[in-house]
Backbone as numpy.savetxt, mean C-alpha at the origin, in Angstrom:
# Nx Ny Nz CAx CAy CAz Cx Cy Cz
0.35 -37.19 6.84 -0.50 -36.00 6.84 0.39 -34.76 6.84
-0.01 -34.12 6.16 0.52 -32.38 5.98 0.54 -32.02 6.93
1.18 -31.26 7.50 1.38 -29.99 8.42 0.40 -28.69 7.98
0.04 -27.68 8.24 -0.79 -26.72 8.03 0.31 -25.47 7.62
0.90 -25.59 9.19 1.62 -24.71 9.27 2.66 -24.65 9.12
3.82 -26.07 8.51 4.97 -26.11 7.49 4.27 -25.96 6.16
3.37 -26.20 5.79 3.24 -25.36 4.80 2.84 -23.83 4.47
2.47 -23.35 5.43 2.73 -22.04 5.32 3.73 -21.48 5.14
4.87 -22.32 6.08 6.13 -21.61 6.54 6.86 -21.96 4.73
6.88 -23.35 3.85 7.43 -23.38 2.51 7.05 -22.34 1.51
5.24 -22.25 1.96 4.85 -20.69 1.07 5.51 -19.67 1.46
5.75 -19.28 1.96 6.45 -18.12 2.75 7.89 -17.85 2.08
8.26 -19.05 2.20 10.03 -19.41 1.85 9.86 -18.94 -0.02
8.68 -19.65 -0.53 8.75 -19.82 -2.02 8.07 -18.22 -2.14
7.77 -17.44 -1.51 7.10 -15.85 -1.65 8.19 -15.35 -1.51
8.76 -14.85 -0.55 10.10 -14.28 0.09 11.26 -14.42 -0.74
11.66 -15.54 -1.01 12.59 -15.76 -1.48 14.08 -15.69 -0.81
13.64 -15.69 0.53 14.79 -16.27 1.69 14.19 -16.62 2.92
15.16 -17.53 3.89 14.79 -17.57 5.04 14.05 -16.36 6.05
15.25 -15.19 5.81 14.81 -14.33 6.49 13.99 -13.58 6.33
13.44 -13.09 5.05 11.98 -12.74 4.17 11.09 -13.43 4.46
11.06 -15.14 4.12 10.00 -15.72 4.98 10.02 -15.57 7.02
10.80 -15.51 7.49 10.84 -15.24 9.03 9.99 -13.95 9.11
10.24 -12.68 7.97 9.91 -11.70 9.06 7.95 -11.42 8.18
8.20 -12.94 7.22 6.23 -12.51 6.59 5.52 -12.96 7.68
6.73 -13.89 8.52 5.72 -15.12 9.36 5.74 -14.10 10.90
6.59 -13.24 10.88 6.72 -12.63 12.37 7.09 -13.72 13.11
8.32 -14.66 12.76 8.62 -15.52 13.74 9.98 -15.88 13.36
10.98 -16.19 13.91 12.53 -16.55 13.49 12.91 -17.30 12.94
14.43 -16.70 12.13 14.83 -17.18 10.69 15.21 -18.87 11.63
15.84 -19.43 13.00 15.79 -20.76 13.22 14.19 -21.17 13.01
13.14 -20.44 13.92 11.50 -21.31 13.39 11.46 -21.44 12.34
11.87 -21.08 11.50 11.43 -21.06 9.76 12.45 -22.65 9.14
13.92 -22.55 9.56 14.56 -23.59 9.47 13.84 -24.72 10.07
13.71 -24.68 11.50 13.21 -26.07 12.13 11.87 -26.17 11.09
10.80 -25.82 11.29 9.80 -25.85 10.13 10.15 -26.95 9.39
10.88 -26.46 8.48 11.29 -27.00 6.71 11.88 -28.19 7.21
12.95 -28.44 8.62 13.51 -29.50 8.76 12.15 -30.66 8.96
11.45 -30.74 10.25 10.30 -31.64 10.26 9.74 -31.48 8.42
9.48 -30.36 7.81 8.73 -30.58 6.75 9.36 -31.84 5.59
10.47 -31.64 5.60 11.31 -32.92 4.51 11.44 -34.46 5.17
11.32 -34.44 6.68 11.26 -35.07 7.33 9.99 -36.24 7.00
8.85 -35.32 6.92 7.67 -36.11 6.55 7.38 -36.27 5.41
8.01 -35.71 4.35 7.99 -35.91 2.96 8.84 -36.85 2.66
9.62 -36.98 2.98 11.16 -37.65 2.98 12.30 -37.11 1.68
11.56 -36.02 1.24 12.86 -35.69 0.18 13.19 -34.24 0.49
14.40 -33.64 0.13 14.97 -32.56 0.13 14.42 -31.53 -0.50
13.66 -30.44 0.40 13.17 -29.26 -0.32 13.88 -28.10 -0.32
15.02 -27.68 0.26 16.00 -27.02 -0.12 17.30 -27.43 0.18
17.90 -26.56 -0.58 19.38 -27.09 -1.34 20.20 -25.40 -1.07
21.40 -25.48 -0.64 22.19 -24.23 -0.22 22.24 -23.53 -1.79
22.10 -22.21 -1.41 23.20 -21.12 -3.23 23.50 -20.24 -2.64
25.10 -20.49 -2.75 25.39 -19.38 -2.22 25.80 -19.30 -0.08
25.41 -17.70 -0.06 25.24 -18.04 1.48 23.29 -17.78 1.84
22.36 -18.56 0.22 21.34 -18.49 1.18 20.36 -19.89 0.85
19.40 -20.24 0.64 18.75 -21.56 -0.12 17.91 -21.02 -0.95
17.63 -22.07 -1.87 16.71 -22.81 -3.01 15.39 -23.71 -2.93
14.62 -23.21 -3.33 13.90 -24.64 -3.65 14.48 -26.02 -4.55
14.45 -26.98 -4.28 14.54 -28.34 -5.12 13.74 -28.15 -5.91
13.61 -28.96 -6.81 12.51 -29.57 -7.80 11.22 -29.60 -7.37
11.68 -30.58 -5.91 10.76 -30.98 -5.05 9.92 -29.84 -4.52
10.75 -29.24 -3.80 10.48 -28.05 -3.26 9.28 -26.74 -3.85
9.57 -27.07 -5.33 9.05 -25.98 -6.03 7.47 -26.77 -6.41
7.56 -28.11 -6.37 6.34 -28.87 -6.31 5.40 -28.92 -5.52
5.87 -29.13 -4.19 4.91 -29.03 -2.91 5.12 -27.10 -2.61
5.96 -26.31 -3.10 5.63 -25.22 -2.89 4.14 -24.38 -3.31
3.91 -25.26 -4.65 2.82 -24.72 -5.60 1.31 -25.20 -5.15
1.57 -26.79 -4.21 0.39 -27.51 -3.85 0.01 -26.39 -2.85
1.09 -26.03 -1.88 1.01 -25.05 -0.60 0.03 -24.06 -1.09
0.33 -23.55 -2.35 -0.47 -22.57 -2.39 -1.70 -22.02 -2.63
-2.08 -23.43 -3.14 -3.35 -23.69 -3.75 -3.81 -24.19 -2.15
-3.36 -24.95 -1.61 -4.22 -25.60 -0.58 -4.61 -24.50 0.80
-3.36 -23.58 0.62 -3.55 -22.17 1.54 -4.70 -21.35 1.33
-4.63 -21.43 -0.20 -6.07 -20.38 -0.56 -7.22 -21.14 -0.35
-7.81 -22.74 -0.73 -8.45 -23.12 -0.29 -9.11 -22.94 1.38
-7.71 -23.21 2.35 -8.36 -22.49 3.46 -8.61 -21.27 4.17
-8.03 -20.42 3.24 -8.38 -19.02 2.72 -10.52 -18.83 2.63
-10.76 -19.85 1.95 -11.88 -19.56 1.46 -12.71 -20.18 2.45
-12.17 -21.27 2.96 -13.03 -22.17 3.99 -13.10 -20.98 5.09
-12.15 -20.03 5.52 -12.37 -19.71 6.74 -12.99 -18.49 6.58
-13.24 -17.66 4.83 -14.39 -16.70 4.69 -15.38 -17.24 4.61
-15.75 -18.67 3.99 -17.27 -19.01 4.24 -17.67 -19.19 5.43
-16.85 -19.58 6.61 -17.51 -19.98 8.02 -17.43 -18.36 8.40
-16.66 -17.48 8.18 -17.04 -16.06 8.90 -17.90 -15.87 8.48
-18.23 -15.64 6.85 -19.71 -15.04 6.37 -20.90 -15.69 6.81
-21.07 -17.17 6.87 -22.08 -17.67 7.41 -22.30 -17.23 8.98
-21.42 -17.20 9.61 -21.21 -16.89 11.16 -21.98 -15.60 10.96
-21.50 -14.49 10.23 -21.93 -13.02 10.26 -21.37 -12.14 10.68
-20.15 -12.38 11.50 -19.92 -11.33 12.80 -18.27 -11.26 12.37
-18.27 -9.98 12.46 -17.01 -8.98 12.29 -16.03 -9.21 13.36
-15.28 -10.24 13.71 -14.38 -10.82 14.78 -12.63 -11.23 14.41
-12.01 -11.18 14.97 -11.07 -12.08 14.49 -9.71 -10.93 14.58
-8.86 -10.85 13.66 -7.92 -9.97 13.45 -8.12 -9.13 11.83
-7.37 -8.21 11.42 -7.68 -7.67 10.40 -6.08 -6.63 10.11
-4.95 -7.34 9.19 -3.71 -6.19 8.88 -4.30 -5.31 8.31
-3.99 -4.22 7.75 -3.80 -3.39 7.00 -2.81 -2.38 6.70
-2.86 -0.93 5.72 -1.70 -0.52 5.58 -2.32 0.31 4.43
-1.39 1.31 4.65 -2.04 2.94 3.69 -0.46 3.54 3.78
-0.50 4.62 2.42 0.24 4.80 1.39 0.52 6.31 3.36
1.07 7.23 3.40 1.55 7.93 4.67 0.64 8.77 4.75
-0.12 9.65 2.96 -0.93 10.34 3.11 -2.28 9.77 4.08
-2.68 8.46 3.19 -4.21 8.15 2.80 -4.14 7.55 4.84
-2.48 7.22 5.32 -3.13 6.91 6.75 -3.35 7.93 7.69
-3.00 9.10 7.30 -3.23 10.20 7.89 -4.30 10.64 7.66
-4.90 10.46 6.95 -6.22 11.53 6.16 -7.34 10.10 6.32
-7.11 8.83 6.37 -8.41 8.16 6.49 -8.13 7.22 7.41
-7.30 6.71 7.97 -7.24 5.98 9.06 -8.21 6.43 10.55
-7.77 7.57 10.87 -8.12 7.80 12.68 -9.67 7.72 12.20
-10.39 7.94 11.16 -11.62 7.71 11.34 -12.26 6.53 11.02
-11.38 5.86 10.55 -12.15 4.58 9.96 -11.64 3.63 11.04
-10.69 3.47 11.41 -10.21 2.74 12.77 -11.02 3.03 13.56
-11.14 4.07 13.92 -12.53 4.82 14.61 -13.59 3.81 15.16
-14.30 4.02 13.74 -15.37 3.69 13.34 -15.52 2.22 13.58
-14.62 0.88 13.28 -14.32 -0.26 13.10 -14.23 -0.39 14.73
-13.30 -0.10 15.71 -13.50 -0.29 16.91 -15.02 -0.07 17.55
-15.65 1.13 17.22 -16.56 1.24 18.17 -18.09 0.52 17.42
-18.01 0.03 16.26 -19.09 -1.06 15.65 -18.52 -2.13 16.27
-17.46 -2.55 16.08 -17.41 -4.20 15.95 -16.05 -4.50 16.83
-16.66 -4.13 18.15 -15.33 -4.04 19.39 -14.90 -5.49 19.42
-15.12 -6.73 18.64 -14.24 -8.37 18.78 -13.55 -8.49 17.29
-13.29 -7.28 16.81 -12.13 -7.29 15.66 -10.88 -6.03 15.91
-9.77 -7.46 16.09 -8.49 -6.71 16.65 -7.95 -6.06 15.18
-7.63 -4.91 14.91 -7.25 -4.25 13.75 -5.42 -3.41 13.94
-4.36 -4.27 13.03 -3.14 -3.69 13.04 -2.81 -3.20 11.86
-2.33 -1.64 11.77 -2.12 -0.38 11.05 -1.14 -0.63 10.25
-0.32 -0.29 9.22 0.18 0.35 9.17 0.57 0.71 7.74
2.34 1.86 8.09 2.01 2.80 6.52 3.31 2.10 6.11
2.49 1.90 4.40 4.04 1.30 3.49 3.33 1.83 1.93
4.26 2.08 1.29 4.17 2.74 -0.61 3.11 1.85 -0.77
2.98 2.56 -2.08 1.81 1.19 -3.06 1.74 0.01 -2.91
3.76 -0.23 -4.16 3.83 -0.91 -4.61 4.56 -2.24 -3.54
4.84 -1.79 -2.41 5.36 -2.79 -1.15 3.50 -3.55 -0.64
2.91 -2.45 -0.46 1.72 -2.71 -0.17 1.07 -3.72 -1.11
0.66 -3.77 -2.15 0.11 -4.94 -2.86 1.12 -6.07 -2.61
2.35 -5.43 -2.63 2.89 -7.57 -2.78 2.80 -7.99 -1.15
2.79 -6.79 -0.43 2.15 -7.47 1.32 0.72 -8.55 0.83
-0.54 -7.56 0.30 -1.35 -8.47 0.08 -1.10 -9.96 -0.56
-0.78 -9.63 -1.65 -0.47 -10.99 -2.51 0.17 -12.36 -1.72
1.46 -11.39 -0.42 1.93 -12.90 0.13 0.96 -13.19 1.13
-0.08 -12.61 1.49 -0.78 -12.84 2.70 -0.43 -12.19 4.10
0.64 -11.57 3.73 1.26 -10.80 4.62 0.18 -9.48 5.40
-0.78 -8.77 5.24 -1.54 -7.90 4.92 -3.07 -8.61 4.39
-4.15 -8.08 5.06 -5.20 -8.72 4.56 -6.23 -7.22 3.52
-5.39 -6.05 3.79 -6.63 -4.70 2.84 -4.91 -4.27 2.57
-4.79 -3.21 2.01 -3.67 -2.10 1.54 -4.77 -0.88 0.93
-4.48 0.15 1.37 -4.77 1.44 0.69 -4.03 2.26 -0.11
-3.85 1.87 -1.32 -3.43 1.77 -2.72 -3.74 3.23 -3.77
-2.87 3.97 -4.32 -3.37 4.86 -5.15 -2.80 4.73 -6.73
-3.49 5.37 -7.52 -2.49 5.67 -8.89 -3.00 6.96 -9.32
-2.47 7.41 -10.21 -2.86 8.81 -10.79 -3.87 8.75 -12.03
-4.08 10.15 -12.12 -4.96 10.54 -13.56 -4.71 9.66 -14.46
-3.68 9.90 -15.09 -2.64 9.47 -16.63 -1.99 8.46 -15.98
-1.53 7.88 -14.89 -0.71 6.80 -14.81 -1.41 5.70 -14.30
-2.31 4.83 -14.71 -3.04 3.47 -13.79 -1.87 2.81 -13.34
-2.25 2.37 -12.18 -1.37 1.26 -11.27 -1.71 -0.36 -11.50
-0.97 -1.13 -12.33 -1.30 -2.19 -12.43 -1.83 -3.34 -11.96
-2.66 -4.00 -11.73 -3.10 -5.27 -10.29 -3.10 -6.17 -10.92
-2.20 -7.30 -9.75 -1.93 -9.00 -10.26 -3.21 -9.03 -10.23
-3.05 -10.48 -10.93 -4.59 -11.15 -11.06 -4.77 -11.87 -9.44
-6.07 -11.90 -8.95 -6.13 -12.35 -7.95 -6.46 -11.65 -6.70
-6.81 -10.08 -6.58 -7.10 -8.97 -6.03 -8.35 -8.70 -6.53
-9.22 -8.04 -5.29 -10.36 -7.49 -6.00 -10.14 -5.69 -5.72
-10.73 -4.54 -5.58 -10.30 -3.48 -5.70 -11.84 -2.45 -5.26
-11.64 -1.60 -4.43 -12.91 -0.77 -3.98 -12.31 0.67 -3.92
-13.43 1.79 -4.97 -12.60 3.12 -4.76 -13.03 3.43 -3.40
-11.89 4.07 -2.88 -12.42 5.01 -2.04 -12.58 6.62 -1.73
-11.58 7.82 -2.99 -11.88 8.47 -3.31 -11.01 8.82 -4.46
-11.75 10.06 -5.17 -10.79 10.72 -5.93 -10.23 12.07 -5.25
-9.02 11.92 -5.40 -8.18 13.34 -4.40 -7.66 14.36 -5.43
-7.87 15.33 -5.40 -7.58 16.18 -6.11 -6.38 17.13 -5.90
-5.34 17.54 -6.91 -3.95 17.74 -6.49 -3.47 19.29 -7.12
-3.14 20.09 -6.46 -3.14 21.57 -6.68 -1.35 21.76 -6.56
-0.56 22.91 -6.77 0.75 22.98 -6.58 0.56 24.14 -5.56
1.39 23.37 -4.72 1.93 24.41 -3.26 3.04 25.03 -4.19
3.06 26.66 -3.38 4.81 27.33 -3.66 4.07 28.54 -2.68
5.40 29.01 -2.38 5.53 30.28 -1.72 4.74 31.32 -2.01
3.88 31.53 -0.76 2.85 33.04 -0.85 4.15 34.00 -2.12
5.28 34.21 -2.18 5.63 35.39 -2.61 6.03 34.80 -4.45
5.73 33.45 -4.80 5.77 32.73 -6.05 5.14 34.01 -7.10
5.77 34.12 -8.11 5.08 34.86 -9.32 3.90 34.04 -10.10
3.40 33.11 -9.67 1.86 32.40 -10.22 1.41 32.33 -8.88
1.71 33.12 -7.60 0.82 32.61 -6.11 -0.72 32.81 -6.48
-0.92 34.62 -7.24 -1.79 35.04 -7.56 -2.91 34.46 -8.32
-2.66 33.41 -9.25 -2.92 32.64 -10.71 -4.50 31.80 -9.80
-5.51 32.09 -10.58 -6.95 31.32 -10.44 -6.13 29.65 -10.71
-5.66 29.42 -11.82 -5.12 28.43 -12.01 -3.36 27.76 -12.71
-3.39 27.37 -13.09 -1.94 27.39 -13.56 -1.51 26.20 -14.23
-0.81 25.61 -14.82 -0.16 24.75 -16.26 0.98 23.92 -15.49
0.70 22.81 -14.97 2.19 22.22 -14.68 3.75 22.52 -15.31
3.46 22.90 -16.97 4.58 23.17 -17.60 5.29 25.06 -17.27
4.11 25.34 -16.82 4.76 26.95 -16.63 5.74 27.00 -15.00
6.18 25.58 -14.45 7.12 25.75 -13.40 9.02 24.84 -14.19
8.65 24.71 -15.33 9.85 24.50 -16.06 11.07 25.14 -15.14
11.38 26.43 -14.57 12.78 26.71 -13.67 12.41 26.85 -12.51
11.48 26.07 -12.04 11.08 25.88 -10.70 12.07 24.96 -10.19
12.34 24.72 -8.97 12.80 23.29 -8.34 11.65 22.68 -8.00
11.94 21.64 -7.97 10.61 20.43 -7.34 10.91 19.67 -5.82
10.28 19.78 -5.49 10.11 18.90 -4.08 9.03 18.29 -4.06
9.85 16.68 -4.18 9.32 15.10 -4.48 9.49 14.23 -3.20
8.98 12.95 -4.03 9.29 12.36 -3.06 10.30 11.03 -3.58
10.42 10.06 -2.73 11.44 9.44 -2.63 11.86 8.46 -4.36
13.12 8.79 -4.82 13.35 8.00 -5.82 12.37 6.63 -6.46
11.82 5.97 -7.33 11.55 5.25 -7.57 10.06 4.61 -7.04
9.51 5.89 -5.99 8.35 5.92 -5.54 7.04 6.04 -6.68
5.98 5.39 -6.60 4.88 5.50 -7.74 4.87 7.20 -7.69
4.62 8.02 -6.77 4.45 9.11 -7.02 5.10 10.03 -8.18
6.17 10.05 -7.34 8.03 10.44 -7.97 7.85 9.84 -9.69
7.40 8.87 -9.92 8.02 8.09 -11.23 6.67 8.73 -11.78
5.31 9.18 -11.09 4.06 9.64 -12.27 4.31 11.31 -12.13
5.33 11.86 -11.53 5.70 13.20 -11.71 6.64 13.88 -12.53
7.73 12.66 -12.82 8.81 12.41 -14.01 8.44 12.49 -15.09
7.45 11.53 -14.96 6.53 11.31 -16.20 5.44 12.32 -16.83
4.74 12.79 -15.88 3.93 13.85 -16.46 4.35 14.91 -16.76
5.54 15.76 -16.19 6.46 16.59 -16.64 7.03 16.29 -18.28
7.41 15.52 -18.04 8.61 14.65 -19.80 7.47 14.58 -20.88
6.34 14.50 -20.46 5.21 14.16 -21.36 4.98 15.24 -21.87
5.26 16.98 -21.23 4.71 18.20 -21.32 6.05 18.59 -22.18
6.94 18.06 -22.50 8.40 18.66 -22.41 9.50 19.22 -21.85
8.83 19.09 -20.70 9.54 19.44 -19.18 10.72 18.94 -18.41
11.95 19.15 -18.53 13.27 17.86 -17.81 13.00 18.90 -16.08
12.21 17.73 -15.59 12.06 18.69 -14.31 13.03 19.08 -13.35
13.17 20.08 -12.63 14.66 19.82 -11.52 14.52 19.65 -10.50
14.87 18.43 -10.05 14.41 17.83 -8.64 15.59 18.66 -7.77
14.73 19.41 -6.89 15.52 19.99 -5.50 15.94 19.38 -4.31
14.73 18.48 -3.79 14.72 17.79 -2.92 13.67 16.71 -2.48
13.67 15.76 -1.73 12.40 14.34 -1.51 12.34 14.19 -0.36
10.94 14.00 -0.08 10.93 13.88 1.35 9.77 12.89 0.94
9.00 12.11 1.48 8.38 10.99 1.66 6.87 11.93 2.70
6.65 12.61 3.70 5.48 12.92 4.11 5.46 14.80 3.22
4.16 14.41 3.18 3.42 15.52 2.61 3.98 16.78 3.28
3.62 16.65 4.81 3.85 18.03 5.78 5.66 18.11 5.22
6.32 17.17 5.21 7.43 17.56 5.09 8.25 18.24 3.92
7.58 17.86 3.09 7.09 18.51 1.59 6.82 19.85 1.65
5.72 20.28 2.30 5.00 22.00 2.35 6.18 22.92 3.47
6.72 22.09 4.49 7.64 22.54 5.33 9.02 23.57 4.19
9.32 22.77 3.25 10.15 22.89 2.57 9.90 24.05 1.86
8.42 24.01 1.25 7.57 24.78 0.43 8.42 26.21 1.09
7.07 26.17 2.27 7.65 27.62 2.84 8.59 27.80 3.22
9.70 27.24 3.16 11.14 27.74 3.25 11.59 28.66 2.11
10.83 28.70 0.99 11.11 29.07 -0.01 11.71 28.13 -0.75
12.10 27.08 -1.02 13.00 25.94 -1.22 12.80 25.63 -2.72
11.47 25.54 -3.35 10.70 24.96 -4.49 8.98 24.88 -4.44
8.45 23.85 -5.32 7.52 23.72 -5.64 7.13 21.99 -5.24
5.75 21.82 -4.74 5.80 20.93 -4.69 4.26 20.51 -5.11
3.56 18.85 -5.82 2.47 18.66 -5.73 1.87 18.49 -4.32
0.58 19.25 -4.41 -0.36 18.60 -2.79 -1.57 18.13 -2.94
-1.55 16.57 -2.94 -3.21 16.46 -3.09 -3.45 16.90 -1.61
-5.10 16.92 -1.68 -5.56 17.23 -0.63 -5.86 16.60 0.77
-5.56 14.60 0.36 -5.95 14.01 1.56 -4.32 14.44 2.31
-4.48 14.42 3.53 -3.55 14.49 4.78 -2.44 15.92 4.92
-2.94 16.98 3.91 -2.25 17.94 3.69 -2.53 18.54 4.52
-3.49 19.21 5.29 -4.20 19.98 6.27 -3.59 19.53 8.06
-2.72 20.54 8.78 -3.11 22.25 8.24 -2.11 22.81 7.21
-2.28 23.51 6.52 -1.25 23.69 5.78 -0.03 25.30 6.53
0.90 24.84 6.49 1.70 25.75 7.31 1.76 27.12 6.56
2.17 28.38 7.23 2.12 29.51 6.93 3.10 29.53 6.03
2.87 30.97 4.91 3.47 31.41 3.79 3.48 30.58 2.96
2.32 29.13 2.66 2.52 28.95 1.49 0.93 28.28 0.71
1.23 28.62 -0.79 -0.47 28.93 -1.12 -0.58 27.69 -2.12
-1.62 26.95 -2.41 -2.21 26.33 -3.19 -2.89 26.69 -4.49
-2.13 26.33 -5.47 -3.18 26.76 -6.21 -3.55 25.74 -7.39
-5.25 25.65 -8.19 -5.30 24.18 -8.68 -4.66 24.00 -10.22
-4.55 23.18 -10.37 -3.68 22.95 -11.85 -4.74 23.00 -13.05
-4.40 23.85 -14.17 -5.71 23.48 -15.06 -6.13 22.18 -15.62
-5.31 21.04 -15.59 -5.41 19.62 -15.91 -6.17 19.08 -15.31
-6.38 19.27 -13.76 -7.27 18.84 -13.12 -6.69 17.37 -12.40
-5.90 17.29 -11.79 -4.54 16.30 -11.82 -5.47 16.05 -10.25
-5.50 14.67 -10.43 -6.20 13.54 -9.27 -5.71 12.86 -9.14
-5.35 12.05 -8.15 -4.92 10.92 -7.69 -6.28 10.19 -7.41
-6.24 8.76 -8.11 -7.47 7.42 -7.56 -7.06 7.14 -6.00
-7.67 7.07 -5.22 -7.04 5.92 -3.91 -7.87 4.87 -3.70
-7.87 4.21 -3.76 -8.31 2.75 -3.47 -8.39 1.59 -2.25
-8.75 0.62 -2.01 -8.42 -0.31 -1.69 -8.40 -2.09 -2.37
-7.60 -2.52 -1.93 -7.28 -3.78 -2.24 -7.16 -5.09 -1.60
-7.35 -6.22 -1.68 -7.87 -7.27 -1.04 -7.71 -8.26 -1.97
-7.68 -9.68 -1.46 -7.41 -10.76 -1.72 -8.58 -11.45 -2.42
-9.03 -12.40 -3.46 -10.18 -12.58 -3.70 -10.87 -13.73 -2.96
-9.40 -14.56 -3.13 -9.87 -15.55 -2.28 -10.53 -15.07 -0.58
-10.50 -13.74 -0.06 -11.02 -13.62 1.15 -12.19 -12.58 1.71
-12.92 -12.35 -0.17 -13.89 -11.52 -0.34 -15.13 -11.46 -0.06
-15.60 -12.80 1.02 -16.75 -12.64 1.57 -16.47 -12.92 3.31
-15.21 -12.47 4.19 -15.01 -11.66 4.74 -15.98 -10.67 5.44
-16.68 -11.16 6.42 -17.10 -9.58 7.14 -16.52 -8.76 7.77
-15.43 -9.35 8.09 -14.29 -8.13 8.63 -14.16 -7.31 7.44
-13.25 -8.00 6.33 -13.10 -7.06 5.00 -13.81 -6.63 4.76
-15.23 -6.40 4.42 -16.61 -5.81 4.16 -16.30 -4.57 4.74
-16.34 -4.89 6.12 -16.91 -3.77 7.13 -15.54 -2.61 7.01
-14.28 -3.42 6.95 -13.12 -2.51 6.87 -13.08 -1.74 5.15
-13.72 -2.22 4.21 -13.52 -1.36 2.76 -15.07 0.33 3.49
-16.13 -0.67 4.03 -16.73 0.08 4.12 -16.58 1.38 5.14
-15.47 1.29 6.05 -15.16 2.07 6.88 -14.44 2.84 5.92
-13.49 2.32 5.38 -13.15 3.73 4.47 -13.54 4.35 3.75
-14.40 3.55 3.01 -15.06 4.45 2.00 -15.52 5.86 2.47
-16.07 5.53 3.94 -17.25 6.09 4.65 -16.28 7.89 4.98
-15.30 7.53 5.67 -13.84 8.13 5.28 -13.74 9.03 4.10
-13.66 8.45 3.38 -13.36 9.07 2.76 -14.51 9.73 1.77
-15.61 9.86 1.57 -16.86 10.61 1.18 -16.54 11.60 2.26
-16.20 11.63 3.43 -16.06 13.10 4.43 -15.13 13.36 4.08
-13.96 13.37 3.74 -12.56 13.78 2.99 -13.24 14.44 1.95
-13.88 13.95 1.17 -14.31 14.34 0.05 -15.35 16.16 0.05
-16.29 15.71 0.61 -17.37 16.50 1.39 -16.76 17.69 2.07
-15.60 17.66 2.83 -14.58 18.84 3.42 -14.17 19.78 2.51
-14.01 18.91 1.12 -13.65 19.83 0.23 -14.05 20.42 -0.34
C-alpha cells in the first residue's frame, strides 16, 4: 500500500526540483523529505533517486510513480472538495497570497470579512509577485493567489486554474506638484520620454509591461530607480526623483507634493484571482473569491 504522504513528499521533490524546494513546499526538513523518499523506495523496492551533481534526480522510476503521485493527489484533491461541499461549511485552513499592492488595498477587508462569517476557517496571508504566485498555486503550495496583468499585456494561465475578476484598477502617473504636465487634465505616456522612471523590481510583470508599453510608443525609457511597494515609489516621487505609474489600489494616502494625473490611454491593470480546478467546489474557496470580490467593488466605489 502507498503512503499518502510519501507521495506527496515525491510530488513535491518532482515540483521543486530539489530536496530543499521540496522541504520548504512541505514546511518540513530537507532530512524529513530524505527519510520520506528513503521508506518510499523501500516499499516500492526500486530506486527513485539517483545523485547529479551535489543535488538528486528522479530515476526512470521515479519520474513514473512521480506522475501516478500526481494524478492520485488531485484525485484527493477532489474527494476532499466533494465532502466539504456536501458538508457545506466554510472550515478547515485556507493559504493565500496577493501581489504587495492588491494585499494592502484588499486583504484587511476581506480577511475581515472571512473571520467574522466563518470563525472555523484558519486563513494564512501572504505577499509574493504574480508570477511566484501562480506556480505557488500550481504546486499546491497556496490554495487562491491574487494575480494581476495589464491593459495590453494578458498574463498567461497553465491549464488547470480557474480565474475570478476582482477588479479593474485604474493607473494615472504620479510626478512632482512642481512637474511641467502637474497642471495637464490628462497626459500621453510618451510625453515623459526625458523623464526618469521609478519602477519596480527588474524582471517583475509590472517592470517588463512598462518596458514594453513605453518601446511600443517609441520610447527607450530611463529607469532611475525600483522599489517593489507603491508608497515607496511615491516617496521617491516627491523627492523630486522621477516619475512613476500609480494604480489606485493600495496607493492611498498619497504623500505631500506629489500629484496624479490620468493617462489618456486609460491604462488599467486586471486583478484577479486564481485557484486550482481540481478544488473548485470548495466552500472555503467560494467564500474566500467572494470576500474579495466584495473588496474590491468598495475599492472600486471609493473611486
Amino acid at each position: 500500500m502507498l503512503n499518502l504522504e510519501r507521495l506527496r513528499t515525491l510530488d513535491a521533490l518532482a515540483r521543486h526540483g530539489s530536496v530543499s524546494g521540496a522541504a520548504g513546499g512541505l514546511h518540513v526538513t530537507t532530512s524529513a523529505v530524505s527519510q520520506q523518499m528513503a521508506k518510499l523506495e523501500r516499499e516500492v523496492g526500486q530506486q527513485l533517486l539517483a545523485k547529479n551533481g551535489r543535488g538528486v534526480r528522479l530515476t526512470d522510476a521515479g519520474r513514473l510513480l512521480a506522475d501516478h503521485a500526481a494524478r492520485i493527489l488531485s484525485q484527493v484533491e477532489l474527494a476532499q472538495s466533494d465532502l466539504e461541499a456536501q458538508r457545506g461549511q466554510v472550515v478547515g485552513e485556507l493559504r493565500l497570497s496577493a501581489f504587495p499592492t492588491a494585499a494592502r488595498g484588499l486583504f484587511p477587508a476581506a480577511l475581515a470579512a472571512l473571520r467574522a462569517g466563518h470563525p472555523g476557517l484558519r486563513v494564512h496571508s501572504s505577499e509574493l509577485e504574480p508570477e511566484a504566485a501562480v506556480a505557488g498555486v500550481l504546486r499546491g503550495d497556496l490554495d487562491l493567489a491574487v494575480v494581476l496583468d495589464w491593459y495590453n499585456k494578458p498574463m498567461p494561465l497553465p491549464d488547470g486554474l480557474v480565474k475570478a475578476a476582482v477588479l479593474d484598477d485604474p493607473a494615472d502617473v504620479a510626478m512632482p506638484v512642481g512637474h511641467p504636465l502637474a497642471g495637464r487634465a490628462e497626459v500621453d505616456l510618451a510625453e515623459f520620454a526625458d523623464d526618469e522612471w521609478i519602477t519596480w523590481g527588474v524582471g517583475e510583470f509590472c517592470h517588463e509591461w512598462l518596458l514594453f508599453t513605453l518601446r511600443s510608443m517609441g520610447v527607450e525609457p530611463r529607469i532611475g530607480h525600483r522599489a517593489a511597494e507603491t508608497h515607496t515609489q511615491l516617496a521617491l516621487v516627491a523627492a523630486g526623483l522621477g516619475v512613476c505609474v500609480a494604480p489606485l489600489l493600495g496607493r492611498h494616502p498619497m504623500p505631500a507634493g506629489v500629484v496624479t494625473v490620468p493617462v489618456k490611454q486609460r491604462v488599467r491593470r486586471h486583478v484577479f484571482v486564481v485557484w486550482r480546478a481540481d478544488a473548485d467546489r470548495r466552500p472555503s474557496i467560494r467564500a474566500a473569491v467572494e470576500a474579495l470580490r466584495t473588496a474590491g467593488r468598495a475599492v472600486s466605489q471609493a473611486s
